[in-house]
């Protein structure tokens, strides 16, 4: 009898082990099948969230990064810093990423023993609607086979897999959403004056136009203007190349907007200061086109003539170049703006270490230019 009881107990134990192994294997197969199906899915799974026009608040928390955006009169502002130059388009695009969320696969709710990497500090996005309804998503770890990420909807516990590009949206920072200003539209055609100051020396380029011929003069001042040279003719092609470099400048990325932080970027005492004056086209061309389309009366002709002779508006700008960042680019700022940006060293190299002697016309060039002018 004892032998039979022992045999029965052993058989039961074996069945329990086998049953547990089967459950684990089945659970593992379910996950792998779901992931394989996810890789083959082309259309994706629409995840119901909140309609984009109903979202009143967007919150992102990712480690040390945390910010909240609220919508007022169709414009987004940052709750933590209302003076931050937030791009309304960038903010709307980020919010729309989550209101129109497409998952690769719906895995259902988590089963016991499944671990998707939803830790306490996992990146989280919360949408709040105008009626105070919340919808939160938590980003888990990446699946080693597919490269997709696990995503959990907090209110329902539903788990999905999403693409790595959507996962990147959980790691956005506030600076990623900043409005980046456009550099003034300038070229050798509309720049009237350009000065570049570096290490106490200023090179000044001044233009003059006779008919359709534009010429340049160059002068140099040192020690804050205490020593000035007499202006002399500059080689047009050389100056034109320099001015065209100015017209190709653009800001690479946003850094800061706090006035009190200028010093740490080297902008209290800039390494280079670039001043420029340029003309801006008036509305005369549009007015002329309108006049030509109407009956050719004497009054219209007078109006058209007046528009043609109307002087172009002269604008000015100043670019300050600060210290070099770790990646080799430079901190820069436009006069009149609080925003500090990064600009690549390649873009600024044309304005560094300028030599006055590279610009004056030679006697031969001066003779040629005078001959062509005649």
Coordinates of C-alpha atoms in Angstrom, one line a residue:
X1 CA 0.0 0.0 0.0
X2 CA 2.8 2.3 0.8
X3 CA 4.5 1.6 -2.5
X4 CA 1.3 2.5 -4.3
X5 CA 0.8 5.7 -2.4
X6 CA 4.4 6.7 -3.1
X7 CA 4.0 6.0 -6.8
X8 CA 0.8 8.0 -7.0
X9 CA 2.4 11.0 -5.2
X10 CA 5.4 10.8 -7.6
X11 CA 3.1 10.7 -10.6
X12 CA 1.2 13.7 -9.3
X13 CA 4.4 15.6 -8.7
X14 CA 5.5 14.8 -12.3
X15 CA 2.2 16.1 -13.6
X16 CA 2.5 19.3 -11.7
X17 CA 6.0 19.9 -13.0
X18 CA 4.9 19.1 -16.5
X19 CA 1.8 21.3 -16.2
X20 CA 3.9 24.3 -14.9
X21 CA 6.4 23.8 -17.7
X22 CA 3.6 23.6 -20.3
X23 CA 2.1 26.9 -18.9
X24 CA 5.4 28.7 -19.1
X25 CA 6.0 27.4 -22.6
X26 CA 2.5 28.3 -23.7
X27 CA 3.0 31.8 -22.2
X28 CA 6.3 32.2 -23.9
X29 CA 4.9 31.0 -27.2
X30 CA 2.0 33.5 -26.9
X31 CA 4.4 36.4 -26.5
X32 CA 6.6 35.2 -29.4
X33 CA 3.6 34.6 -31.7
X34 CA 2.3 38.1 -30.8
X35 CA 5.7 39.6 -31.6
X36 CA 6.0 37.7 -34.9
X37 CA 2.5 38.9 -35.9
X38 CA 3.5 42.4 -35.0
X39 CA 6.5 42.2 -37.3
X40 CA 4.2 41.1 -40.1
X41 CA 1.5 43.7 -39.4
X42 CA 1.3 46.5 -42.0
X43 CA -1.8 48.5 -41.0
X44 CA -1.2 48.7 -37.3
X45 CA -3.7 49.0 -34.5
X46 CA -5.5 52.3 -33.8
X47 CA -5.4 53.1 -30.1
X48 CA -8.3 55.1 -28.8
X49 CA -7.1 58.2 -26.9
X50 CA -8.5 61.7 -26.9
X51 CA -9.5 63.7 -29.9
X52 CA -6.7 66.3 -30.7
X53 CA -9.1 69.2 -30.6
X54 CA -10.3 68.2 -27.1
X55 CA -6.8 68.0 -25.5
X56 CA -6.3 70.8 -23.1
X57 CA -3.1 69.6 -21.4
X58 CA -0.1 67.4 -22.3
X59 CA 2.4 66.2 -19.7
X60 CA 5.6 64.3 -20.3
X61 CA 7.9 62.8 -17.6
X62 CA 11.1 61.0 -18.5
X63 CA 13.7 60.7 -15.8
X64 CA 14.9 64.2 -15.0
X65 CA 12.9 65.7 -17.8
X66 CA 9.4 66.8 -17.0
X67 CA 7.1 69.5 -18.6
X68 CA 3.5 70.3 -19.0
X69 CA 1.9 72.1 -22.0
X70 CA -1.5 73.7 -21.8
X71 CA -3.6 75.0 -24.6
X72 CA -5.1 78.5 -24.5
X73 CA -6.8 80.1 -27.5
X74 CA -5.4 77.5 -29.9
X75 CA -1.9 78.2 -28.6
X76 CA 0.3 76.0 -26.5
X77 CA 2.4 77.4 -23.5
X78 CA 4.7 75.7 -21.1
X79 CA 3.3 75.7 -17.5
X80 CA 6.8 75.6 -15.9
X81 CA 8.0 78.6 -18.0
X82 CA 5.5 80.7 -19.8
X83 CA 8.2 82.8 -21.4
X84 CA 9.7 79.8 -23.1
X85 CA 9.7 80.4 -27.0
X86 CA 7.5 77.3 -27.6
X87 CA 6.8 76.5 -31.2
X88 CA 3.0 76.0 -31.6
X89 CA 3.6 73.7 -34.6
X90 CA 6.1 71.5 -32.8
X91 CA 3.9 71.2 -29.7
X92 CA 0.8 70.4 -31.8
X93 CA 2.8 67.8 -33.8
X94 CA 3.9 66.1 -30.5
X95 CA 0.4 66.0 -29.1
X96 CA -1.0 64.7 -32.3
X97 CA 1.5 61.8 -32.2
X98 CA -0.4 60.5 -29.2
X99 CA -3.9 61.5 -30.1
X100 CA -3.5 59.5 -33.4
X101 CA -1.5 56.7 -31.8
X102 CA -0.9 53.6 -34.0
X103 CA 0.4 50.5 -32.3
X104 CA 2.0 47.6 -34.1
X105 CA 0.2 45.0 -32.1
X106 CA -2.3 44.7 -29.2
X107 CA -1.1 42.2 -26.7
X108 CA -4.0 42.4 -24.3
X109 CA -3.5 42.7 -20.6
X110 CA -0.4 41.5 -18.8
X111 CA -0.3 37.9 -17.6
X112 CA 1.4 36.7 -14.4
X113 CA 5.2 36.4 -14.9
X114 CA 5.3 38.7 -17.9
X115 CA 7.8 41.6 -17.6
X116 CA 7.7 44.5 -20.1
X117 CA 9.9 47.0 -18.4
X118 CA 7.2 49.2 -17.0
X119 CA 9.3 50.5 -14.1
X120 CA 8.4 53.2 -11.7
X121 CA 10.6 55.7 -13.6
X122 CA 9.5 54.7 -17.0
X123 CA 8.7 57.5 -19.5
X124 CA 5.1 58.6 -19.2
X125 CA 2.8 60.8 -21.3
X126 CA -0.5 62.0 -20.0
X127 CA -3.2 63.6 -22.1
X128 CA -6.0 65.6 -20.4
X129 CA -9.2 66.6 -22.2
X130 CA -11.2 69.7 -21.7
X131 CA -13.7 67.7 -19.6
X132 CA -10.7 66.6 -17.3
X133 CA -10.6 63.0 -18.8
X134 CA -7.1 61.6 -18.5
X135 CA -5.3 59.1 -20.8
X136 CA -1.8 58.0 -19.8
X137 CA 0.8 55.9 -21.6
X138 CA 3.9 54.2 -20.1
X139 CA 6.8 53.2 -22.3
X140 CA 8.5 49.9 -21.5
X141 CA 11.6 48.2 -22.8
X142 CA 12.4 47.2 -26.4
X143 CA 11.7 43.7 -27.7
X144 CA 15.1 42.2 -28.6
X145 CA 13.7 40.3 -31.6
X146 CA 11.6 43.0 -33.3
X147 CA 13.1 46.3 -32.0
X148 CA 9.6 47.5 -31.2
X149 CA 8.8 48.9 -27.7
X150 CA 6.1 47.8 -25.2
X151 CA 3.5 50.4 -24.3
X152 CA 0.9 50.3 -21.6
X153 CA -2.3 52.3 -21.4
X154 CA -2.7 53.1 -17.7
X155 CA -6.4 53.2 -17.3
X156 CA -7.2 49.9 -19.1
X157 CA -3.9 48.0 -18.5
X158 CA -3.9 47.2 -22.2
X159 CA -0.4 46.5 -23.6
X160 CA 0.8 47.2 -27.1
X161 CA 3.9 47.2 -29.1
X162 CA 4.9 50.4 -30.9
X163 CA 7.6 51.4 -33.3
X164 CA 10.9 52.9 -32.1
X165 CA 10.0 56.2 -33.8
X166 CA 7.0 56.6 -31.6
X167 CA 9.1 55.6 -28.6
X168 CA 11.4 58.5 -29.4
X169 CA 8.5 60.9 -28.8
X170 CA 8.6 59.9 -25.1
X171 CA 12.2 61.3 -24.9
X172 CA 11.4 64.8 -26.2
X173 CA 12.7 67.7 -24.2
X174 CA 11.4 71.2 -24.0
X175 CA 14.3 72.6 -26.1
X176 CA 13.2 70.2 -28.9
X177 CA 10.0 72.2 -29.1
X178 CA 11.5 75.7 -29.2
X179 CA 10.7 78.1 -32.0
X180 CA 13.9 78.6 -34.0
X181 CA 14.2 82.1 -35.5
X182 CA 15.1 82.6 -39.2
X183 CA 18.3 84.5 -39.9
X184 CA 17.6 87.7 -41.9
X185 CA 17.3 87.2 -45.6
X186 CA 20.5 88.9 -46.9
X187 CA 22.9 88.6 -49.8
X188 CA 25.6 90.6 -51.6
X189 CA 22.7 92.3 -53.5
X190 CA 21.0 93.9 -50.6
X191 CA 23.8 94.3 -47.9
X192 CA 24.9 97.9 -47.7
X193 CA 27.4 97.7 -44.9
X194 CA 29.2 94.9 -43.0
X195 CA 31.6 95.1 -40.0
X196 CA 33.3 92.3 -38.2
X197 CA 35.0 92.7 -34.9
X198 CA 37.3 90.2 -33.4
X199 CA 39.9 90.7 -30.6
X200 CA 39.6 94.5 -30.7
X201 CA 40.0 94.8 -34.5
X202 CA 37.1 95.8 -36.7
X203 CA 37.0 95.5 -40.5
X204 CA 34.3 97.7 -42.0
X205 CA 33.0 97.1 -45.6
X206 CA 30.8 99.9 -47.1
X207 CA 29.1 99.7 -50.5
X208 CA 28.1 102.3 -53.0
X209 CA 26.1 101.8 -56.2
X210 CA 26.4 103.8 -59.4
X211 CA 23.8 102.7 -61.9
X212 CA 24.0 98.9 -61.8
X213 CA 27.6 98.8 -60.6
X214 CA 28.2 98.1 -56.9
X215 CA 31.6 98.8 -55.4
X216 CA 33.0 98.3 -51.9
X217 CA 35.4 100.1 -49.7
X218 CA 37.2 98.7 -46.7
X219 CA 38.7 100.3 -43.6
X220 CA 40.1 99.1 -40.3
X221 CA 39.8 100.3 -36.8
X222 CA 41.6 99.0 -33.7
X223 CA 41.6 99.5 -30.0
X224 CA 37.9 100.2 -29.9
X225 CA 38.0 102.7 -32.7
X226 CA 41.0 104.7 -31.4
X227 CA 43.0 103.9 -34.5
X228 CA 41.3 104.0 -37.9
X229 CA 42.6 103.5 -41.4
X230 CA 41.6 105.5 -44.5
X231 CA 38.9 103.7 -46.5
X232 CA 40.2 102.2 -49.8
X233 CA 38.7 100.3 -52.6
X234 CA 38.1 96.6 -51.9
X235 CA 38.1 93.7 -54.4
X236 CA 34.4 93.3 -55.2
X237 CA 34.5 89.5 -55.7
X238 CA 36.3 88.9 -52.4
X239 CA 33.8 91.0 -50.5
X240 CA 30.9 89.5 -52.3
X241 CA 32.0 86.0 -51.3
X242 CA 32.2 87.1 -47.7
X243 CA 28.8 88.7 -47.7
X244 CA 27.2 85.7 -49.4
X245 CA 28.6 83.6 -46.5
X246 CA 26.6 85.8 -44.2
X247 CA 23.5 85.2 -46.2
X248 CA 24.0 81.4 -45.8
X249 CA 24.0 81.5 -42.0
X250 CA 21.3 79.7 -40.1
X251 CA 20.7 78.5 -36.5
X252 CA 21.2 74.8 -35.9
X253 CA 19.5 74.3 -32.6
X254 CA 18.0 76.1 -29.6
X255 CA 19.9 76.3 -26.4
X256 CA 18.5 78.8 -23.9
X257 CA 16.5 82.0 -23.6
X258 CA 17.4 83.3 -20.1
X259 CA 19.2 86.7 -20.1
X260 CA 21.0 85.7 -16.9
X261 CA 22.6 82.7 -18.6
X262 CA 24.4 84.7 -21.4
X263 CA 27.7 84.9 -19.5
X264 CA 28.1 81.1 -19.3
X265 CA 27.8 80.9 -23.1
X266 CA 30.4 83.6 -23.6
X267 CA 27.9 86.1 -25.0
X268 CA 28.5 88.9 -22.4
X269 CA 31.9 89.5 -24.1
X270 CA 31.5 87.9 -27.6
X271 CA 34.5 86.6 -29.4
X272 CA 33.1 87.9 -32.7
X273 CA 30.5 90.6 -33.4
X274 CA 29.1 90.8 -36.9
X275 CA 27.1 94.0 -37.7
X276 CA 25.3 94.4 -41.0
X277 CA 22.9 96.8 -42.7
X278 CA 20.7 95.7 -45.6
X279 CA 17.7 96.9 -47.6
X280 CA 14.3 95.3 -47.5
X281 CA 12.1 95.3 -50.6
X282 CA 9.0 97.5 -50.3
X283 CA 5.6 96.7 -51.6
X284 CA 6.3 98.9 -54.7
X285 CA 6.6 95.9 -57.0
X286 CA 3.1 94.7 -56.1
X287 CA 1.7 98.2 -56.5
X288 CA 3.4 98.5 -59.9
X289 CA 1.9 95.2 -61.1
X290 CA -1.6 96.4 -60.1
X291 CA -1.1 99.7 -61.9
X292 CA -0.1 98.0 -65.1
X293 CA -3.2 95.8 -65.1
X294 CA -5.5 98.8 -65.0
X295 CA -6.2 101.4 -67.6
X296 CA -3.2 103.5 -68.5
X297 CA -4.3 106.8 -67.2
X298 CA -2.0 109.7 -66.4
X299 CA -2.7 109.4 -62.6
X300 CA -1.8 105.8 -62.6
X301 CA 1.5 106.5 -64.4
X302 CA 2.3 109.1 -61.8
X303 CA 1.6 106.6 -59.0
X304 CA 3.7 104.0 -60.7
X305 CA 6.6 106.4 -61.1
X306 CA 6.4 107.3 -57.4
X307 CA 6.4 103.7 -56.4
X308 CA 9.5 103.0 -58.5
X309 CA 11.5 105.7 -56.9
X310 CA 10.4 104.9 -53.3
X311 CA 13.6 104.2 -51.3
X312 CA 14.0 100.7 -49.9
X313 CA 13.7 100.3 -46.1
X314 CA 17.1 99.9 -44.5
X315 CA 17.4 97.4 -41.7
X316 CA 20.3 96.4 -39.4
X317 CA 21.3 93.4 -37.5
X318 CA 24.0 92.1 -35.2
X319 CA 25.1 88.6 -34.6
X320 CA 27.1 87.8 -31.4
X321 CA 29.4 84.7 -31.4
X322 CA 30.2 83.3 -27.9
X323 CA 32.2 80.3 -26.7
X324 CA 32.6 77.0 -28.4
X325 CA 30.5 74.1 -27.3
X326 CA 31.7 70.6 -26.7
X327 CA 30.6 69.5 -30.2
X328 CA 32.7 72.2 -31.8
X329 CA 29.8 74.5 -32.7
X330 CA 29.4 78.0 -31.3
X331 CA 26.8 79.7 -29.1
X332 CA 25.3 82.6 -31.0
X333 CA 22.6 85.3 -30.4
X334 CA 21.0 87.9 -32.6
X335 CA 20.8 91.4 -31.1
X336 CA 17.2 92.1 -29.9
X337 CA 16.5 88.4 -29.2
X338 CA 16.7 86.5 -25.9
X339 CA 17.2 83.2 -27.7
X340 CA 20.6 81.6 -27.7
X341 CA 21.4 79.0 -30.4
X342 CA 24.1 76.7 -31.6
X343 CA 25.7 77.4 -35.0
X344 CA 28.3 75.1 -36.7
X345 CA 31.9 76.1 -36.8
X346 CA 31.9 75.6 -40.6
X347 CA 29.3 78.3 -41.0
X348 CA 31.3 80.8 -38.9
X349 CA 34.8 80.0 -40.2
X350 CA 34.5 82.6 -43.0
X351 CA 34.4 85.3 -40.4
X352 CA 37.2 84.2 -38.1
X353 CA 40.8 85.4 -38.4
X354 CA 40.1 87.9 -41.2
X355 CA 43.1 89.7 -42.6
X356 CA 42.7 93.3 -43.8
X357 CA 45.3 92.9 -46.5
X358 CA 43.3 90.2 -48.2
X359 CA 40.6 92.7 -49.3
X360 CA 42.0 96.0 -50.9
X361 CA 42.2 96.2 -54.7
X362 CA 45.5 95.9 -56.3
X363 CA 46.6 98.6 -58.7
X364 CA 45.9 96.3 -61.6
X365 CA 42.4 95.5 -60.4
X366 CA 41.7 99.2 -59.7
X367 CA 42.7 100.0 -63.3
X368 CA 40.5 97.2 -64.7
X369 CA 37.5 98.3 -62.7
X370 CA 37.9 101.9 -63.8
X371 CA 38.1 100.8 -67.4
X372 CA 35.0 98.7 -67.2
X373 CA 33.1 101.5 -65.5
X374 CA 33.9 103.8 -68.4

